[in-house]
Amino acid sequence: MADIIADGMVKVGWVTTLSSLTSPTAVQITAGVDLESFLTPDGLGIELGDEAVDTSALNSTFSTEKAGRGTVAIELTFKDQGAANPPWTTFASRPSGYLVVRYGVAVTTDWTAAQKVDVYTVMAGDRKIAAPAANEVAKFSVQLFSTADPSIAATVA
């Protein structure tokens, strides 16, 4: 079985308008801001999880659970390239929008119909400047708060 290499194969867009979460159009995604060249190599932090629902009873001898609500935690870490660059201006005032992520296709390939993407409806928190460190670029991060259910493996129209 061959290993899958992620380098150069993850495209990330910030979009303010989508007509559909399950079939966003290539035109709408292209009209957004591509973020992948500003993100640090480990700067796309997306974690999907599940909450647990306790189903134990008074007479239970072990705790039992079922899957409850899903959770989404997103944090983006950017290279700080100055106040005039897209990540700094895009996330200046806690904007709401859509984070669109495509895996497994070269970043040089345009957003195209039939591609699979993950779409997250979010509101951004405040920009957080990272502490300076030797031998590192200046960085800042933005936490994104999920405001609706994500659309995983949506098909671009």
PDB file of C-alpha atoms in Angstrom:
ATOM      1  CA  MET A   1       0.000   0.000   0.000  1.00  0.00           C
ATOM      2  CA  ALA A   2       1.408   3.410  -0.951  1.00  0.00           C
ATOM      3  CA  ASP A   3       1.752   6.241   1.534  1.00  0.00           C
ATOM      4  CA  ILE A   4      -0.240   9.393   0.857  1.00  0.00           C
ATOM      5  CA  ILE A   5       1.837  12.563   1.001  1.00  0.00           C
ATOM      6  CA  ALA A   6       0.008  15.730   2.071  1.00  0.00           C
ATOM      7  CA  ASP A   7       2.687  18.250   1.044  1.00  0.00           C
ATOM      8  CA  GLY A   8       1.254  20.558  -1.614  1.00  0.00           C
ATOM      9  CA  MET A   9      -2.035  18.653  -1.623  1.00  0.00           C
ATOM     10  CA  VAL A  10      -4.235  20.697   0.747  1.00  0.00           C
ATOM     11  CA  LYS A  11      -6.088  23.778  -0.494  1.00  0.00           C
ATOM     12  CA  VAL A  12      -7.825  26.086   1.996  1.00  0.00           C
ATOM     13  CA  GLY A  13     -10.252  28.870   1.132  1.00  0.00           C
ATOM     14  CA  TRP A  14     -12.157  31.506   3.100  1.00  0.00           C
ATOM     15  CA  VAL A  15     -15.503  32.296   1.478  1.00  0.00           C
ATOM     16  CA  THR A  16     -18.135  34.785   2.609  1.00  0.00           C
ATOM     17  CA  THR A  17     -21.012  33.598   0.415  1.00  0.00           C
ATOM     18  CA  LEU A  18     -22.105  30.086  -0.537  1.00  0.00           C
ATOM     19  CA  SER A  19     -25.435  29.105  -2.057  1.00  0.00           C
ATOM     20  CA  SER A  20     -25.152  25.529  -0.754  1.00  0.00           C
ATOM     21  CA  LEU A  21     -23.060  23.809   1.902  1.00  0.00           C
ATOM     22  CA  THR A  22     -23.401  20.411   0.246  1.00  0.00           C
ATOM     23  CA  SER A  23     -22.662  21.580  -3.304  1.00  0.00           C
ATOM     24  CA  PRO A  24     -20.783  24.899  -3.235  1.00  0.00           C
ATOM     25  CA  THR A  25     -19.948  26.236  -6.667  1.00  0.00           C
ATOM     26  CA  ALA A  26     -16.400  26.495  -7.966  1.00  0.00           C
ATOM     27  CA  VAL A  27     -17.113  30.140  -8.872  1.00  0.00           C
ATOM     28  CA  GLN A  28     -18.133  30.998  -5.301  1.00  0.00           C
ATOM     29  CA  ILE A  29     -15.121  29.232  -3.762  1.00  0.00           C
ATOM     30  CA  THR A  30     -12.733  30.830  -6.269  1.00  0.00           C
ATOM     31  CA  ALA A  31     -14.155  34.259  -5.349  1.00  0.00           C
ATOM     32  CA  GLY A  32     -12.914  33.689  -1.792  1.00  0.00           C
ATOM     33  CA  VAL A  33      -9.409  34.052  -0.378  1.00  0.00           C
ATOM     34  CA  ASP A  34      -6.943  31.173  -0.743  1.00  0.00           C
ATOM     35  CA  LEU A  35      -5.143  30.757   2.586  1.00  0.00           C
ATOM     36  CA  GLU A  36      -2.804  27.787   2.141  1.00  0.00           C
ATOM     37  CA  SER A  37       0.270  29.853   1.213  1.00  0.00           C
ATOM     38  CA  PHE A  38      -0.100  31.880   4.429  1.00  0.00           C
ATOM     39  CA  LEU A  39      -0.652  28.940   6.811  1.00  0.00           C
ATOM     40  CA  THR A  40       2.303  27.377   8.602  1.00  0.00           C
ATOM     41  CA  PRO A  41       2.928  23.695   7.697  1.00  0.00           C
ATOM     42  CA  ASP A  42       1.064  22.637  10.854  1.00  0.00           C
ATOM     43  CA  GLY A  43      -1.312  25.604  10.811  1.00  0.00           C
ATOM     44  CA  LEU A  44      -4.513  23.899   9.685  1.00  0.00           C
ATOM     45  CA  GLY A  45      -5.886  22.538  12.943  1.00  0.00           C
ATOM     46  CA  ILE A  46      -9.275  20.900  12.458  1.00  0.00           C
ATOM     47  CA  GLU A  47     -10.549  18.386  14.986  1.00  0.00           C
ATOM     48  CA  LEU A  48     -13.893  16.640  14.700  1.00  0.00           C
ATOM     49  CA  GLY A  49     -15.142  14.859  17.796  1.00  0.00           C
ATOM     50  CA  ASP A  50     -18.133  13.474  19.603  1.00  0.00           C
ATOM     51  CA  GLU A  51     -19.652  14.245  22.978  1.00  0.00           C
ATOM     52  CA  ALA A  52     -20.717  11.328  25.154  1.00  0.00           C
ATOM     53  CA  VAL A  53     -24.224  10.770  26.503  1.00  0.00           C
ATOM     54  CA  ASP A  54     -24.301   8.859  29.791  1.00  0.00           C
ATOM     55  CA  THR A  55     -26.785   5.989  29.460  1.00  0.00           C
ATOM     56  CA  SER A  56     -26.001   4.360  32.828  1.00  0.00           C
ATOM     57  CA  ALA A  57     -28.783   3.511  35.277  1.00  0.00           C
ATOM     58  CA  LEU A  58     -28.841   3.404  39.032  1.00  0.00           C
ATOM     59  CA  ASN A  59     -28.453  -0.379  38.899  1.00  0.00           C
ATOM     60  CA  SER A  60     -25.529  -0.269  36.426  1.00  0.00           C
ATOM     61  CA  THR A  61     -22.261  -1.830  37.513  1.00  0.00           C
ATOM     62  CA  PHE A  62     -20.368  -0.121  34.687  1.00  0.00           C
ATOM     63  CA  SER A  63     -20.821   3.269  33.080  1.00  0.00           C
ATOM     64  CA  THR A  64     -22.331   3.119  29.614  1.00  0.00           C
ATOM     65  CA  GLU A  65     -22.410   5.760  26.896  1.00  0.00           C
ATOM     66  CA  LYS A  66     -23.716   6.523  23.437  1.00  0.00           C
ATOM     67  CA  ALA A  67     -22.438   9.022  20.937  1.00  0.00           C
ATOM     68  CA  GLY A  68     -24.023  12.429  21.385  1.00  0.00           C
ATOM     69  CA  ARG A  69     -23.479  15.721  19.607  1.00  0.00           C
ATOM     70  CA  GLY A  70     -20.581  16.152  17.229  1.00  0.00           C
ATOM     71  CA  THR A  71     -17.969  18.824  17.875  1.00  0.00           C
ATOM     72  CA  VAL A  72     -15.746  20.925  15.641  1.00  0.00           C
ATOM     73  CA  ALA A  73     -12.614  22.714  16.838  1.00  0.00           C
ATOM     74  CA  ILE A  74     -10.659  24.788  14.320  1.00  0.00           C
ATOM     75  CA  GLU A  75      -7.542  26.893  14.787  1.00  0.00           C
ATOM     76  CA  LEU A  76      -5.549  28.407  11.945  1.00  0.00           C
ATOM     77  CA  THR A  77      -1.917  29.481  12.424  1.00  0.00           C
ATOM     78  CA  PHE A  78      -0.594  31.972   9.900  1.00  0.00           C
ATOM     79  CA  LYS A  79       2.810  33.298   8.999  1.00  0.00           C
ATOM     80  CA  ASP A  80       2.610  37.011   9.789  1.00  0.00           C
ATOM     81  CA  GLN A  81       3.481  38.784   6.558  1.00  0.00           C
ATOM     82  CA  GLY A  82       2.236  42.214   7.526  1.00  0.00           C
ATOM     83  CA  ALA A  83      -1.001  44.078   7.953  1.00  0.00           C
ATOM     84  CA  ALA A  84      -1.694  44.395   4.211  1.00  0.00           C
ATOM     85  CA  ASN A  85      -1.785  40.649   3.554  1.00  0.00           C
ATOM     86  CA  PRO A  86      -4.998  38.610   3.217  1.00  0.00           C
ATOM     87  CA  PRO A  87      -5.022  36.684   6.522  1.00  0.00           C
ATOM     88  CA  TRP A  88      -4.470  39.834   8.558  1.00  0.00           C
ATOM     89  CA  THR A  89      -7.160  41.823   6.755  1.00  0.00           C
ATOM     90  CA  THR A  90      -9.572  38.883   6.340  1.00  0.00           C
ATOM     91  CA  PHE A  91      -9.674  38.142  10.062  1.00  0.00           C
ATOM     92  CA  ALA A  92      -9.554  41.737  11.323  1.00  0.00           C
ATOM     93  CA  SER A  93     -13.032  41.976  12.800  1.00  0.00           C
ATOM     94  CA  ARG A  94     -14.392  38.550  13.782  1.00  0.00           C
ATOM     95  CA  PRO A  95     -15.911  37.787  10.389  1.00  0.00           C
ATOM     96  CA  SER A  96     -18.414  35.037   9.698  1.00  0.00           C
ATOM     97  CA  GLY A  97     -18.002  32.858   6.658  1.00  0.00           C
ATOM     98  CA  TYR A  98     -17.036  29.441   5.380  1.00  0.00           C
ATOM     99  CA  LEU A  99     -13.757  27.587   5.598  1.00  0.00           C
ATOM    100  CA  VAL A 100     -13.465  25.288   2.577  1.00  0.00           C
ATOM    101  CA  VAL A 101     -10.788  22.588   2.603  1.00  0.00           C
ATOM    102  CA  ARG A 102      -9.792  20.243  -0.215  1.00  0.00           C
ATOM    103  CA  TYR A 103      -7.433  17.309   0.328  1.00  0.00           C
ATOM    104  CA  GLY A 104      -5.547  15.096  -2.108  1.00  0.00           C
ATOM    105  CA  VAL A 105      -5.424  17.401  -5.125  1.00  0.00           C
ATOM    106  CA  ALA A 106      -2.425  19.604  -5.951  1.00  0.00           C
ATOM    107  CA  VAL A 107      -2.874  23.156  -4.647  1.00  0.00           C
ATOM    108  CA  THR A 108      -2.035  24.433  -8.128  1.00  0.00           C
ATOM    109  CA  THR A 109      -5.282  22.861  -9.393  1.00  0.00           C
ATOM    110  CA  ASP A 110      -8.185  25.305  -9.416  1.00  0.00           C
ATOM    111  CA  TRP A 111     -11.381  24.640  -7.476  1.00  0.00           C
ATOM    112  CA  THR A 112     -13.348  22.543  -9.964  1.00  0.00           C
ATOM    113  CA  ALA A 113     -16.735  20.846 -10.223  1.00  0.00           C
ATOM    114  CA  ALA A 114     -16.932  17.276  -8.869  1.00  0.00           C
ATOM    115  CA  GLN A 115     -14.084  17.780  -6.360  1.00  0.00           C
ATOM    116  CA  LYS A 116     -14.769  16.764  -2.763  1.00  0.00           C
ATOM    117  CA  VAL A 117     -14.378  19.486  -0.118  1.00  0.00           C
ATOM    118  CA  ASP A 118     -15.136  19.968   3.555  1.00  0.00           C
ATOM    119  CA  VAL A 119     -17.181  23.080   4.338  1.00  0.00           C
ATOM    120  CA  TYR A 120     -17.271  24.618   7.823  1.00  0.00           C
ATOM    121  CA  THR A 121     -19.696  27.446   8.676  1.00  0.00           C
ATOM    122  CA  VAL A 122     -17.810  29.538  11.203  1.00  0.00           C
ATOM    123  CA  MET A 123     -17.254  32.820  12.997  1.00  0.00           C
ATOM    124  CA  ALA A 124     -13.675  33.892  13.620  1.00  0.00           C
ATOM    125  CA  GLY A 125     -12.394  34.948  16.992  1.00  0.00           C
ATOM    126  CA  ASP A 126      -9.748  37.616  17.552  1.00  0.00           C
ATOM    127  CA  ARG A 127      -6.290  37.329  16.013  1.00  0.00           C
ATOM    128  CA  LYS A 128      -3.723  36.156  18.581  1.00  0.00           C
ATOM    129  CA  ILE A 129      -0.089  37.125  18.065  1.00  0.00           C
ATOM    130  CA  ALA A 130       2.293  34.260  18.862  1.00  0.00           C
ATOM    131  CA  ALA A 131       5.222  34.864  21.165  1.00  0.00           C
ATOM    132  CA  PRO A 132       8.419  35.547  19.191  1.00  0.00           C
ATOM    133  CA  ALA A 133      10.788  32.591  18.977  1.00  0.00           C
ATOM    134  CA  ALA A 134      14.317  32.146  17.662  1.00  0.00           C
ATOM    135  CA  ASN A 135      14.579  30.690  14.157  1.00  0.00           C
ATOM    136  CA  GLU A 136      10.859  30.973  13.441  1.00  0.00           C
ATOM    137  CA  VAL A 137       8.730  33.291  11.354  1.00  0.00           C
ATOM    138  CA  ALA A 138       6.411  35.685  13.153  1.00  0.00           C
ATOM    139  CA  LYS A 139       2.995  34.037  13.528  1.00  0.00           C
ATOM    140  CA  PHE A 140      -0.555  34.666  14.613  1.00  0.00           C
ATOM    141  CA  SER A 141      -3.514  32.358  15.051  1.00  0.00           C
ATOM    142  CA  VAL A 142      -7.266  32.608  14.693  1.00  0.00           C
ATOM    143  CA  GLN A 143      -9.786  30.311  16.359  1.00  0.00           C
ATOM    144  CA  LEU A 144     -12.876  29.557  14.295  1.00  0.00           C
ATOM    145  CA  PHE A 145     -16.162  28.797  16.046  1.00  0.00           C
ATOM    146  CA  SER A 146     -18.605  26.446  14.346  1.00  0.00           C
ATOM    147  CA  THR A 147     -22.018  28.083  13.859  1.00  0.00           C
ATOM    148  CA  ALA A 148     -23.681  25.229  11.927  1.00  0.00           C
ATOM    149  CA  ASP A 149     -23.144  21.580  11.145  1.00  0.00           C
ATOM    150  CA  PRO A 150     -20.174  21.039   8.832  1.00  0.00           C
ATOM    151  CA  SER A 151     -20.598  19.526   5.389  1.00  0.00           C
ATOM    152  CA  ILE A 152     -17.933  16.829   5.090  1.00  0.00           C
ATOM    153  CA  ALA A 153     -17.127  15.541   1.589  1.00  0.00           C
ATOM    154  CA  ALA A 154     -19.379  18.069  -0.146  1.00  0.00           C
ATOM    155  CA  THR A 155     -19.231  17.976  -3.946  1.00  0.00           C
ATOM    156  CA  VAL A 156     -18.226  21.164  -5.760  1.00  0.00           C
ATOM    157  CA  ALA A 157     -20.815  22.155  -8.361  1.00  0.00           C
TER     158      ALA A 157
END
